[in-house]
PDB file of C-alpha atoms and ligand atoms in Angstrom:
ATOM      1  CA  MET A 263       0.000   0.000   0.000  1.00  0.00           C
ATOM      2  CA  PRO A 264       1.434   3.441  -0.880  1.00  0.00           C
ATOM      3  CA  THR A 265       2.451   5.677   2.005  1.00  0.00           C
ATOM      4  CA  ASN A 266       0.889   9.113   2.417  1.00  0.00           C
ATOM      5  CA  PRO A 267       3.611  11.663   1.644  1.00  0.00           C
ATOM      6  CA  VAL A 268       4.721  14.308   4.149  1.00  0.00           C
ATOM      7  CA  LEU A 269       6.942  17.346   3.649  1.00  0.00           C
ATOM      8  CA  VAL A 270       8.351  19.749   6.249  1.00  0.00           C
ATOM      9  CA  VAL A 271      10.543  22.751   5.395  1.00  0.00           C
ATOM     10  CA  HIS A 272      12.226  25.373   7.552  1.00  0.00           C
ATOM     11  CA  GLY A 273      13.567  28.831   6.904  1.00  0.00           C
ATOM     12  CA  GLY A 274      15.737  29.393   9.933  1.00  0.00           C
ATOM     13  CA  ALA A 275      15.333  29.819  13.691  1.00  0.00           C
ATOM     14  CA  TRP A 276      16.136  33.105  15.402  1.00  0.00           C
ATOM     15  CA  ALA A 277      14.420  36.280  16.627  1.00  0.00           C
ATOM     16  CA  ILE A 278      12.714  36.870  13.264  1.00  0.00           C
ATOM     17  CA  PRO A 279      11.523  40.496  13.498  1.00  0.00           C
ATOM     18  CA  ASP A 280       7.815  41.282  12.979  1.00  0.00           C
ATOM     19  CA  ASP A 281       8.494  43.079   9.715  1.00  0.00           C
ATOM     20  CA  MET A 282      10.182  39.962   8.282  1.00  0.00           C
ATOM     21  CA  VAL A 283       7.512  37.462   9.303  1.00  0.00           C
ATOM     22  CA  GLU A 284       5.478  37.728   6.098  1.00  0.00           C
ATOM     23  CA  ALA A 285       8.505  37.230   3.852  1.00  0.00           C
ATOM     24  CA  HIS A 286       9.534  34.155   5.840  1.00  0.00           C
ATOM     25  CA  LEU A 287       6.029  32.702   5.701  1.00  0.00           C
ATOM     26  CA  ASN A 288       5.771  33.262   1.958  1.00  0.00           C
ATOM     27  CA  GLY A 289       9.173  31.704   1.441  1.00  0.00           C
ATOM     28  CA  VAL A 290       8.483  28.515   3.367  1.00  0.00           C
ATOM     29  CA  ARG A 291       5.002  28.207   1.805  1.00  0.00           C
ATOM     30  CA  ASN A 292       6.430  28.493  -1.717  1.00  0.00           C
ATOM     31  CA  ALA A 293       9.100  25.933  -0.916  1.00  0.00           C
ATOM     32  CA  ALA A 294       6.565  23.500   0.530  1.00  0.00           C
ATOM     33  CA  ALA A 295       4.398  23.917  -2.575  1.00  0.00           C
ATOM     34  CA  ALA A 296       7.357  23.125  -4.859  1.00  0.00           C
ATOM     35  CA  GLY A 297       8.320  20.032  -2.864  1.00  0.00           C
ATOM     36  CA  TRP A 298       4.712  18.893  -2.675  1.00  0.00           C
ATOM     37  CA  ARG A 299       4.266  19.072  -6.445  1.00  0.00           C
ATOM     38  CA  VAL A 300       6.978  16.403  -6.689  1.00  0.00           C
ATOM     39  CA  LEU A 301       5.466  14.159  -4.012  1.00  0.00           C
ATOM     40  CA  GLU A 302       1.919  14.527  -5.326  1.00  0.00           C
ATOM     41  CA  ARG A 303       2.830  13.138  -8.722  1.00  0.00           C
ATOM     42  CA  GLY A 304       4.558  10.174  -7.085  1.00  0.00           C
ATOM     43  CA  GLY A 305       8.083  11.645  -7.174  1.00  0.00           C
ATOM     44  CA  SER A 306      10.790  10.748  -4.663  1.00  0.00           C
ATOM     45  CA  ALA A 307      11.442  12.338  -1.288  1.00  0.00           C
ATOM     46  CA  LEU A 308      14.933  13.117  -2.592  1.00  0.00           C
ATOM     47  CA  ASP A 309      13.588  15.128  -5.542  1.00  0.00           C
ATOM     48  CA  ALA A 310      11.064  16.837  -3.258  1.00  0.00           C
ATOM     49  CA  VAL A 311      13.643  18.133  -0.765  1.00  0.00           C
ATOM     50  CA  GLU A 312      15.877  19.277  -3.618  1.00  0.00           C
ATOM     51  CA  GLU A 313      13.077  21.270  -5.267  1.00  0.00           C
ATOM     52  CA  ALA A 314      11.953  22.783  -1.957  1.00  0.00           C
ATOM     53  CA  VAL A 315      15.491  23.902  -1.121  1.00  0.00           C
ATOM     54  CA  VAL A 316      16.050  25.382  -4.595  1.00  0.00           C
ATOM     55  CA  VAL A 317      13.070  27.694  -3.992  1.00  0.00           C
ATOM     56  CA  LEU A 318      14.517  28.788  -0.654  1.00  0.00           C
ATOM     57  CA  GLU A 319      17.971  29.332  -2.193  1.00  0.00           C
ATOM     58  CA  ASP A 320      16.335  31.608  -4.773  1.00  0.00           C
ATOM     59  CA  ASP A 321      14.520  33.624  -2.111  1.00  0.00           C
ATOM     60  CA  GLU A 322      16.674  36.498  -0.858  1.00  0.00           C
ATOM     61  CA  THR A 323      14.874  36.439   2.494  1.00  0.00           C
ATOM     62  CA  PHE A 324      17.014  33.501   3.538  1.00  0.00           C
ATOM     63  CA  ASP A 325      20.671  32.844   4.259  1.00  0.00           C
ATOM     64  CA  ALA A 326      21.078  30.422   1.349  1.00  0.00           C
ATOM     65  CA  GLY A 327      21.984  31.016  -2.291  1.00  0.00           C
ATOM     66  CA  ARG A 328      21.713  34.634  -3.469  1.00  0.00           C
ATOM     67  CA  GLY A 329      21.236  37.061  -0.573  1.00  0.00           C
ATOM     68  CA  SER A 330      23.272  35.018   1.918  1.00  0.00           C
ATOM     69  CA  PHE A 331      25.387  36.550   4.656  1.00  0.00           C
ATOM     70  CA  LEU A 332      28.812  37.720   3.528  1.00  0.00           C
ATOM     71  CA  ASN A 333      32.044  36.376   4.904  1.00  0.00           C
ATOM     72  CA  ARG A 334      34.816  38.582   6.278  1.00  0.00           C
ATOM     73  CA  ASP A 335      36.055  39.269   2.739  1.00  0.00           C
ATOM     74  CA  GLY A 336      32.625  40.383   1.537  1.00  0.00           C
ATOM     75  CA  LYS A 337      32.007  37.193  -0.434  1.00  0.00           C
ATOM     76  CA  VAL A 338      29.138  34.721  -0.407  1.00  0.00           C
ATOM     77  CA  GLN A 339      30.430  31.259   0.507  1.00  0.00           C
ATOM     78  CA  LEU A 340      27.851  28.483   0.512  1.00  0.00           C
ATOM     79  CA  ASP A 341      27.476  25.005   2.034  1.00  0.00           C
ATOM     80  CA  ALA A 342      24.765  22.411   1.278  1.00  0.00           C
ATOM     81  CA  PHE A 343      23.976  18.752   1.840  1.00  0.00           C
ATOM     82  CA  ILE A 344      21.356  16.302   0.618  1.00  0.00           C
ATOM     83  CA  MET A 345      20.796  12.705   1.768  1.00  0.00           C
ATOM     84  CA  ASP A 346      18.677   9.786   0.615  1.00  0.00           C
ATOM     85  CA  GLY A 347      17.338   7.691   3.505  1.00  0.00           C
ATOM     86  CA  SER A 348      16.679   4.654   1.324  1.00  0.00           C
ATOM     87  CA  THR A 349      20.296   4.180   0.182  1.00  0.00           C
ATOM     88  CA  LEU A 350      22.214   6.351   2.688  1.00  0.00           C
ATOM     89  CA  ARG A 351      23.804   8.108  -0.260  1.00  0.00           C
ATOM     90  CA  GLY A 352      24.726  11.696   0.443  1.00  0.00           C
ATOM     91  CA  GLY A 353      26.135  14.645  -1.480  1.00  0.00           C
ATOM     92  CA  GLY A 354      27.651  17.780  -0.026  1.00  0.00           C
ATOM     93  CA  VAL A 355      29.397  20.956  -1.127  1.00  0.00           C
ATOM     94  CA  GLY A 356      31.308  23.344   1.103  1.00  0.00           C
ATOM     95  CA  CYS A 357      32.680  26.860   0.631  1.00  0.00           C
ATOM     96  CA  VAL A 358      31.398  27.245  -2.918  1.00  0.00           C
ATOM     97  CA  GLU A 359      31.321  30.763  -4.331  1.00  0.00           C
ATOM     98  CA  ARG A 360      29.966  30.401  -7.855  1.00  0.00           C
ATOM     99  CA  LEU A 361      26.838  28.275  -7.543  1.00  0.00           C
ATOM    100  CA  ARG A 362      23.329  29.751  -7.421  1.00  0.00           C
ATOM    101  CA  HIS A 363      21.894  26.475  -6.183  1.00  0.00           C
ATOM    102  CA  PRO A 364      24.466  24.563  -4.160  1.00  0.00           C
ATOM    103  CA  VAL A 365      21.852  21.873  -3.481  1.00  0.00           C
ATOM    104  CA  ARG A 366      21.805  21.036  -7.221  1.00  0.00           C
ATOM    105  CA  ALA A 367      25.534  20.362  -7.110  1.00  0.00           C
ATOM    106  CA  ALA A 368      25.119  18.353  -3.901  1.00  0.00           C
ATOM    107  CA  ARG A 369      22.466  16.264  -5.632  1.00  0.00           C
ATOM    108  CA  LYS A 370      24.763  15.614  -8.598  1.00  0.00           C
ATOM    109  CA  ILE A 371      27.454  14.413  -6.202  1.00  0.00           C
ATOM    110  CA  LEU A 372      24.942  12.071  -4.581  1.00  0.00           C
ATOM    111  CA  SER A 373      23.717  10.726  -7.917  1.00  0.00           C
ATOM    112  CA  ASP A 374      26.778  10.793 -10.180  1.00  0.00           C
ATOM    113  CA  SER A 375      29.817  10.413  -7.970  1.00  0.00           C
ATOM    114  CA  PRO A 376      31.253   7.700  -5.722  1.00  0.00           C
ATOM    115  CA  HIS A 377      32.200  10.453  -3.255  1.00  0.00           C
ATOM    116  CA  VAL A 378      30.180  12.337  -0.653  1.00  0.00           C
ATOM    117  CA  TYR A 379      31.886  15.762  -0.543  1.00  0.00           C
ATOM    118  CA  PHE A 380      33.486  18.299  -2.800  1.00  0.00           C
ATOM    119  CA  VAL A 381      34.641  21.688  -1.547  1.00  0.00           C
ATOM    120  CA  ALA A 382      35.611  25.083  -2.979  1.00  0.00           C
ATOM    121  CA  GLU A 383      36.973  25.165  -6.563  1.00  0.00           C
ATOM    122  CA  GLY A 384      36.881  21.369  -6.818  1.00  0.00           C
ATOM    123  CA  ALA A 385      33.147  21.420  -6.090  1.00  0.00           C
ATOM    124  CA  GLU A 386      32.593  24.151  -8.673  1.00  0.00           C
ATOM    125  CA  ARG A 387      34.600  22.222 -11.220  1.00  0.00           C
ATOM    126  CA  PHE A 388      32.586  19.062 -10.486  1.00  0.00           C
ATOM    127  CA  ALA A 389      29.345  21.038 -10.907  1.00  0.00           C
ATOM    128  CA  ALA A 390      30.462  22.601 -14.204  1.00  0.00           C
ATOM    129  CA  GLU A 391      31.562  19.206 -15.531  1.00  0.00           C
ATOM    130  CA  HIS A 392      28.089  17.897 -14.717  1.00  0.00           C
ATOM    131  CA  GLY A 393      26.196  20.584 -16.583  1.00  0.00           C
ATOM    132  CA  ILE A 394      25.578  23.110 -13.810  1.00  0.00           C
ATOM    133  CA  ALA A 395      26.284  26.690 -14.907  1.00  0.00           C
ATOM    134  CA  LEU A 396      28.636  28.696 -12.698  1.00  0.00           C
ATOM    135  CA  CYS A 397      27.814  32.300 -11.797  1.00  0.00           C
ATOM    136  CA  ARG A 398      29.978  35.145 -10.547  1.00  0.00           C
ATOM    137  CA  ASN A 399      30.215  35.591  -6.795  1.00  0.00           C
ATOM    138  CA  GLU A 400      28.943  39.165  -7.266  1.00  0.00           C
ATOM    139  CA  ASP A 401      25.717  37.716  -8.679  1.00  0.00           C
ATOM    140  CA  LEU A 402      25.014  36.222  -5.250  1.00  0.00           C
ATOM    141  CA  VAL A 403      25.724  39.421  -3.278  1.00  0.00           C
ATOM    142  CA  ILE A 404      22.857  41.828  -2.559  1.00  0.00           C
ATOM    143  CA  PRO A 405      23.049  45.416  -1.193  1.00  0.00           C
ATOM    144  CA  ARG A 406      21.257  44.490   2.071  1.00  0.00           C
ATOM    145  CA  GLU A 407      24.097  42.105   2.936  1.00  0.00           C
ATOM    146  CA  VAL A 408      26.839  44.532   1.906  1.00  0.00           C
ATOM    147  CA  GLU A 409      25.314  47.010   4.344  1.00  0.00           C
ATOM    148  CA  ARG A 410      24.860  44.400   7.076  1.00  0.00           C
ATOM    149  CA  LEU A 411      28.514  43.382   6.843  1.00  0.00           C
ATOM    150  CA  ARG A 412      29.674  47.001   6.765  1.00  0.00           C
ATOM    151  CA  GLU A 413      27.677  47.768   9.905  1.00  0.00           C
ATOM    152  CA  TYR A 414      28.860  44.634  11.661  1.00  0.00           C
ATOM    153  CA  GLN A 415      32.507  45.242  10.883  1.00  0.00           C
ATOM    154  CA  ALA A 416      32.230  48.916  11.922  1.00  0.00           C
ATOM    155  CA  GLN A 417      30.879  47.829  15.327  1.00  0.00           C
ATOM    156  CA  ALA A 418      32.854  44.609  15.636  1.00  0.00           C
ATOM    157  CA  SER A 419      34.607  45.641  18.820  1.00  0.00           C
ATOM    158  CA  ASN A 420      31.242  46.094  20.601  1.00  0.00           C
ATOM    159  CA  HIS A 421      29.792  42.769  19.525  1.00  0.00           C
ATOM    160  CA  GLY A 422      31.981  40.240  21.325  1.00  0.00           C
ATOM    161  CA  ASN A 423      30.166  36.914  21.371  1.00  0.00           C
ATOM    162  CA  ASP A 424      26.936  38.515  20.269  1.00  0.00           C
ATOM    163  CA  LEU A 425      27.444  37.153  16.788  1.00  0.00           C
ATOM    164  CA  PHE A 426      26.169  33.912  18.232  1.00  0.00           C
ATOM    165  CA  ALA A 427      23.234  35.374  20.161  1.00  0.00           C
ATOM    166  CA  PRO A 428      19.844  33.935  19.159  1.00  0.00           C
ATOM    167  CA  THR A 429      18.833  37.407  18.061  1.00  0.00           C
ATOM    168  CA  ILE A 430      21.352  37.207  15.224  1.00  0.00           C
ATOM    169  CA  SER A 431      19.845  35.918  12.035  1.00  0.00           C
ATOM    170  CA  HIS A 432      19.953  32.170  11.396  1.00  0.00           C
ATOM    171  CA  ASP A 433      18.184  31.915   8.088  1.00  0.00           C
ATOM    172  CA  THR A 434      19.614  28.619   6.917  1.00  0.00           C
ATOM    173  CA  VAL A 435      17.019  26.561   5.043  1.00  0.00           C
ATOM    174  CA  GLY A 436      16.131  22.888   4.943  1.00  0.00           C
ATOM    175  CA  ALA A 437      13.577  20.247   4.088  1.00  0.00           C
ATOM    176  CA  VAL A 438      12.653  16.683   5.035  1.00  0.00           C
ATOM    177  CA  ALA A 439      10.225  14.520   3.079  1.00  0.00           C
ATOM    178  CA  LEU A 440       8.515  11.125   2.974  1.00  0.00           C
ATOM    179  CA  ASP A 441       7.343   9.802  -0.392  1.00  0.00           C
ATOM    180  CA  ARG A 442       4.690   7.322  -1.525  1.00  0.00           C
ATOM    181  CA  ASP A 443       7.223   4.494  -1.569  1.00  0.00           C
ATOM    182  CA  GLY A 444       7.952   5.038   2.111  1.00  0.00           C
ATOM    183  CA  ASN A 445      11.410   6.589   1.594  1.00  0.00           C
ATOM    184  CA  ILE A 446      12.640   9.665   3.444  1.00  0.00           C
ATOM    185  CA  ALA A 447      15.237  12.304   2.516  1.00  0.00           C
ATOM    186  CA  ALA A 448      16.681  15.522   3.923  1.00  0.00           C
ATOM    187  CA  SER A 449      18.533  18.586   2.690  1.00  0.00           C
ATOM    188  CA  THR A 450      20.059  21.722   4.262  1.00  0.00           C
ATOM    189  CA  SER A 451      21.570  24.773   2.552  1.00  0.00           C
ATOM    190  CA  THR A 452      23.243  27.857   4.018  1.00  0.00           C
ATOM    191  CA  GLY A 453      25.443  30.882   3.558  1.00  0.00           C
ATOM    192  CA  GLY A 454      26.759  30.232   7.063  1.00  0.00           C
ATOM    193  CA  THR A 455      27.346  32.919   9.649  1.00  0.00           C
ATOM    194  CA  LEU A 456      27.875  36.643   9.155  1.00  0.00           C
ATOM    195  CA  ASN A 457      31.503  37.774   8.837  1.00  0.00           C
ATOM    196  CA  LYS A 458      32.740  34.162   8.963  1.00  0.00           C
ATOM    197  CA  ALA A 459      36.381  33.549   8.170  1.00  0.00           C
ATOM    198  CA  PRO A 460      36.864  32.460   4.553  1.00  0.00           C
ATOM    199  CA  GLY A 461      36.958  28.664   4.468  1.00  0.00           C
ATOM    200  CA  ARG A 462      34.897  28.235   7.637  1.00  0.00           C
ATOM    201  CA  LEU A 463      32.515  25.321   7.170  1.00  0.00           C
ATOM    202  CA  GLY A 464      29.343  25.182   9.260  1.00  0.00           C
ATOM    203  CA  ASP A 465      27.224  22.307  10.472  1.00  0.00           C
ATOM    204  CA  SER A 466      24.665  22.538   7.667  1.00  0.00           C
ATOM    205  CA  SER A 467      26.573  20.545   5.072  1.00  0.00           C
ATOM    206  CA  LEU A 468      28.179  18.122   7.502  1.00  0.00           C
ATOM    207  CA  ILE A 469      26.602  14.684   7.497  1.00  0.00           C
ATOM    208  CA  GLY A 470      24.861  13.954  10.788  1.00  0.00           C
ATOM    209  CA  CYS A 471      25.316  17.513  12.048  1.00  0.00           C
ATOM    210  CA  GLY A 472      23.057  19.814  10.004  1.00  0.00           C
ATOM    211  CA  CYS A 473      21.441  17.087   7.942  1.00  0.00           C
ATOM    212  CA  TYR A 474      20.804  13.340   7.996  1.00  0.00           C
ATOM    213  CA  ALA A 475      18.424  10.763   6.552  1.00  0.00           C
ATOM    214  CA  ASP A 476      18.006   7.027   7.079  1.00  0.00           C
ATOM    215  CA  ASN A 477      14.743   5.158   6.448  1.00  0.00           C
ATOM    216  CA  LEU A 478      15.441   3.113   9.581  1.00  0.00           C
ATOM    217  CA  SER A 479      15.598   6.180  11.834  1.00  0.00           C
ATOM    218  CA  ALA A 480      14.658   9.662  10.596  1.00  0.00           C
ATOM    219  CA  ALA A 481      15.358  12.578   8.286  1.00  0.00           C
ATOM    220  CA  ALA A 482      16.603  15.731  10.011  1.00  0.00           C
ATOM    221  CA  SER A 483      17.613  19.270   9.075  1.00  0.00           C
ATOM    222  CA  THR A 484      18.935  21.786  11.606  1.00  0.00           C
ATOM    223  CA  THR A 485      19.626  25.502  11.721  1.00  0.00           C
ATOM    224  CA  GLY A 486      21.309  27.724  14.286  1.00  0.00           C
ATOM    225  CA  TRP A 487      24.735  28.352  15.686  1.00  0.00           C
ATOM    226  CA  GLY A 488      26.719  25.760  13.763  1.00  0.00           C
ATOM    227  CA  GLU A 489      29.690  24.986  15.981  1.00  0.00           C
ATOM    228  CA  PRO A 490      27.736  23.548  18.953  1.00  0.00           C
ATOM    229  CA  ILE A 491      25.450  21.639  16.546  1.00  0.00           C
ATOM    230  CA  MET A 492      28.521  20.057  14.936  1.00  0.00           C
ATOM    231  CA  LYS A 493      30.120  19.148  18.227  1.00  0.00           C
ATOM    232  CA  LEU A 494      26.977  17.247  19.213  1.00  0.00           C
ATOM    233  CA  VAL A 495      26.455  15.688  15.737  1.00  0.00           C
ATOM    234  CA  LEU A 496      22.909  16.753  16.422  1.00  0.00           C
ATOM    235  CA  ALA A 497      20.970  15.512  13.381  1.00  0.00           C
ATOM    236  CA  LYS A 498      22.322  11.976  13.878  1.00  0.00           C
ATOM    237  CA  TRP A 499      21.793  12.253  17.640  1.00  0.00           C
ATOM    238  CA  ALA A 500      18.121  12.973  16.978  1.00  0.00           C
ATOM    239  CA  ALA A 501      17.742  10.267  14.303  1.00  0.00           C
ATOM    240  CA  ASP A 502      19.260   7.671  16.646  1.00  0.00           C
ATOM    241  CA  ARG A 503      16.680   8.469  19.308  1.00  0.00           C
ATOM    242  CA  VAL A 504      13.864   8.003  16.821  1.00  0.00           C
ATOM    243  CA  GLU A 505      15.382   4.643  15.852  1.00  0.00           C
ATOM    244  CA  SER A 506      15.354   3.675  19.539  1.00  0.00           C
ATOM    245  CA  GLY A 507      11.596   4.193  19.606  1.00  0.00           C
ATOM    246  CA  SER A 508      11.004   7.801  20.676  1.00  0.00           C
ATOM    247  CA  LEU A 509       8.526   9.960  18.799  1.00  0.00           C
ATOM    248  CA  PRO A 510      10.027  12.617  16.491  1.00  0.00           C
ATOM    249  CA  GLU A 511       7.926  15.331  18.139  1.00  0.00           C
ATOM    250  CA  TRP A 512       9.472  14.574  21.521  1.00  0.00           C
ATOM    251  CA  VAL A 513      12.982  13.975  20.130  1.00  0.00           C
ATOM    252  CA  ALA A 514      13.010  17.328  18.315  1.00  0.00           C
ATOM    253  CA  LYS A 515      12.315  19.100  21.624  1.00  0.00           C
ATOM    254  CA  GLU A 516      14.882  16.972  23.439  1.00  0.00           C
ATOM    255  CA  ALA A 517      17.501  17.808  20.800  1.00  0.00           C
ATOM    256  CA  MET A 518      16.965  21.508  21.455  1.00  0.00           C
ATOM    257  CA  ASN A 519      17.180  20.989  25.244  1.00  0.00           C
ATOM    258  CA  TYR A 520      20.364  18.962  24.779  1.00  0.00           C
ATOM    259  CA  LEU A 521      21.895  21.677  22.562  1.00  0.00           C
ATOM    260  CA  LYS A 522      21.103  24.325  25.172  1.00  0.00           C
ATOM    261  CA  GLN A 523      22.104  22.340  28.254  1.00  0.00           C
ATOM    262  CA  ARG A 524      25.257  20.732  26.893  1.00  0.00           C
ATOM    263  CA  LEU A 525      26.836  23.638  25.015  1.00  0.00           C
ATOM    264  CA  ASN A 526      24.538  26.624  25.501  1.00  0.00           C
ATOM    265  CA  GLY A 527      23.784  26.370  21.783  1.00  0.00           C
ATOM    266  CA  HIS A 528      20.700  27.571  20.026  1.00  0.00           C
ATOM    267  CA  GLY A 529      18.827  26.686  16.874  1.00  0.00           C
ATOM    268  CA  GLY A 530      15.996  24.696  15.405  1.00  0.00           C
ATOM    269  CA  ILE A 531      15.329  21.257  13.925  1.00  0.00           C
ATOM    270  CA  ILE A 532      12.807  19.490  11.699  1.00  0.00           C
ATOM    271  CA  LEU A 533      12.573  15.723  12.035  1.00  0.00           C
ATOM    272  CA  LEU A 534      10.495  13.144  10.135  1.00  0.00           C
ATOM    273  CA  ASP A 535      10.346   9.361  10.260  1.00  0.00           C
ATOM    274  CA  ALA A 536       9.288   6.836   7.616  1.00  0.00           C
ATOM    275  CA  GLN A 537       5.844   6.534   9.269  1.00  0.00           C
ATOM    276  CA  GLY A 538       5.212  10.212   8.604  1.00  0.00           C
ATOM    277  CA  ARG A 539       5.548  11.272  12.239  1.00  0.00           C
ATOM    278  CA  PHE A 540       7.339  14.595  12.535  1.00  0.00           C
ATOM    279  CA  GLY A 541       8.721  17.123  15.001  1.00  0.00           C
ATOM    280  CA  ILE A 542       9.489  20.832  14.675  1.00  0.00           C
ATOM    281  CA  ALA A 543      11.335  22.468  17.574  1.00  0.00           C
ATOM    282  CA  HIS A 544      13.604  25.405  18.343  1.00  0.00           C
ATOM    283  CA  ASN A 545      15.107  27.074  21.390  1.00  0.00           C
ATOM    284  CA  THR A 546      15.383  30.462  19.671  1.00  0.00           C
ATOM    285  CA  PRO A 547      12.628  33.107  19.954  1.00  0.00           C
ATOM    286  CA  ARG A 548      11.103  32.151  16.592  1.00  0.00           C
ATOM    287  CA  MET A 549      11.332  29.602  13.786  1.00  0.00           C
ATOM    288  CA  ALA A 550       9.876  29.642  10.267  1.00  0.00           C
ATOM    289  CA  TRP A 551       8.446  26.357   8.977  1.00  0.00           C
ATOM    290  CA  ALA A 552       5.831  24.836   6.704  1.00  0.00           C
ATOM    291  CA  LEU A 553       4.198  21.432   6.679  1.00  0.00           C
ATOM    292  CA  GLN A 554       2.277  19.671   3.941  1.00  0.00           C
ATOM    293  CA  THR A 555       0.426  16.378   4.295  1.00  0.00           C
ATOM    294  CA  VAL A 556      -2.440  14.876   2.323  1.00  0.00           C
ATOM    295  CA  GLN A 557      -4.847  16.318   4.910  1.00  0.00           C
ATOM    296  CA  LYS A 558      -3.416  19.746   5.555  1.00  0.00           C
ATOM    297  CA  GLN A 559      -1.101  22.548   4.643  1.00  0.00           C
ATOM    298  CA  GLU A 560       0.235  24.705   7.439  1.00  0.00           C
ATOM    299  CA  ALA A 561       2.943  27.327   7.821  1.00  0.00           C
ATOM    300  CA  GLY A 562       4.004  29.112  10.929  1.00  0.00           C
ATOM    301  CA  ILE A 563       6.435  31.306  12.724  1.00  0.00           C
ATOM    302  CA  THR A 564       6.380  29.636  16.115  1.00  0.00           C
ATOM    303  CA  ARG A 565       7.394  31.534  19.208  1.00  0.00           C
ATOM    304  CA  ASN A 566       9.165  30.388  22.320  1.00  0.00           C
ATOM    305  CA  GLY A 567       8.542  32.172  25.595  1.00  0.00           C
TER     306      GLY A 567
HETATM  307  N1  LIG B 288      24.013  26.622  11.027  1.00  0.00           N
HETATM  308  C1  LIG B 288      24.502  27.586  10.088  1.00  0.00           C
HETATM  309  C2  LIG B 288      26.002  27.671  10.215  1.00  0.00           C
HETATM  310  O1  LIG B 288      26.497  27.703  11.328  1.00  0.00           O
HETATM  311  C3  LIG B 288      23.932  28.940  10.258  1.00  0.00           C
HETATM  312  C4  LIG B 288      22.448  29.004  10.360  1.00  0.00           C
HETATM  313  O2  LIG B 288      21.767  28.024  10.609  1.00  0.00           O
HETATM  314  O3  LIG B 288      21.928  30.096  10.159  1.00  0.00           O
HETATM  315  O4  LIG B 288      26.657  27.773   9.214  1.00  0.00           O
END
């Protein structure tokens, strides 16, 4: 019997200001619609998460693709990962500067390469050799981010650790999906953190940290302050708990408590198992997400506290 598909997407977890709520809601709704079109016609969870993430990478609201945060040198440097829960194949790119849709390159790595990761120029070369057009880094930079970096660098001495406060934007994007055949998949894409050192890789594209999928456990995508998430290998941590029998809804909350208690980290997670049970949780003031099932379509900016 075919499984009822489920799709969950997120557009970051942080103190999303009131005047940015609408843009975030539109973005996650559009992404969910794109992913759902794939699932509705019987397409795979893998294709669905890829299409959902492409929409979010195109949307300048988010820290992914064009419009991402700039690194210390004023460049966009992107990381992305995609994973197929039915085969455990994964594809990831890190520190790429000339790809509009890093998730497309990640998908090519998953499908057409025996490897899991390519970084920097090697990743761009792999993408170009596999038919993905390269852009200029300037094509990914928008005035809002030039100004944000300028302001940040001008006040850098006052910020201290504030760069990692939950009020600072964490607009990384991600998606998890379950298809009619009962397979799950996950993807995460990001521009990383503001003013990051060139070459810094975040959690988002690291397998088991910002993204993971295994039919036997769960599909997960995280957002937030990357270093603590990496240290806890949080996406795999959460998937393992689902495999041990806990419900994704509970595990997602536990993952956020663990992140806070163990390393004073902050962020958000979406989690989905092969039975279609899901969890959405964050320990930041707000998180943007959308959910689509056969019965309902919902999008929200949930609040904590
Ligand atoms: N986790 C991402 C990183 O550290 C940032 C984010 O989620 O906004 O690169």
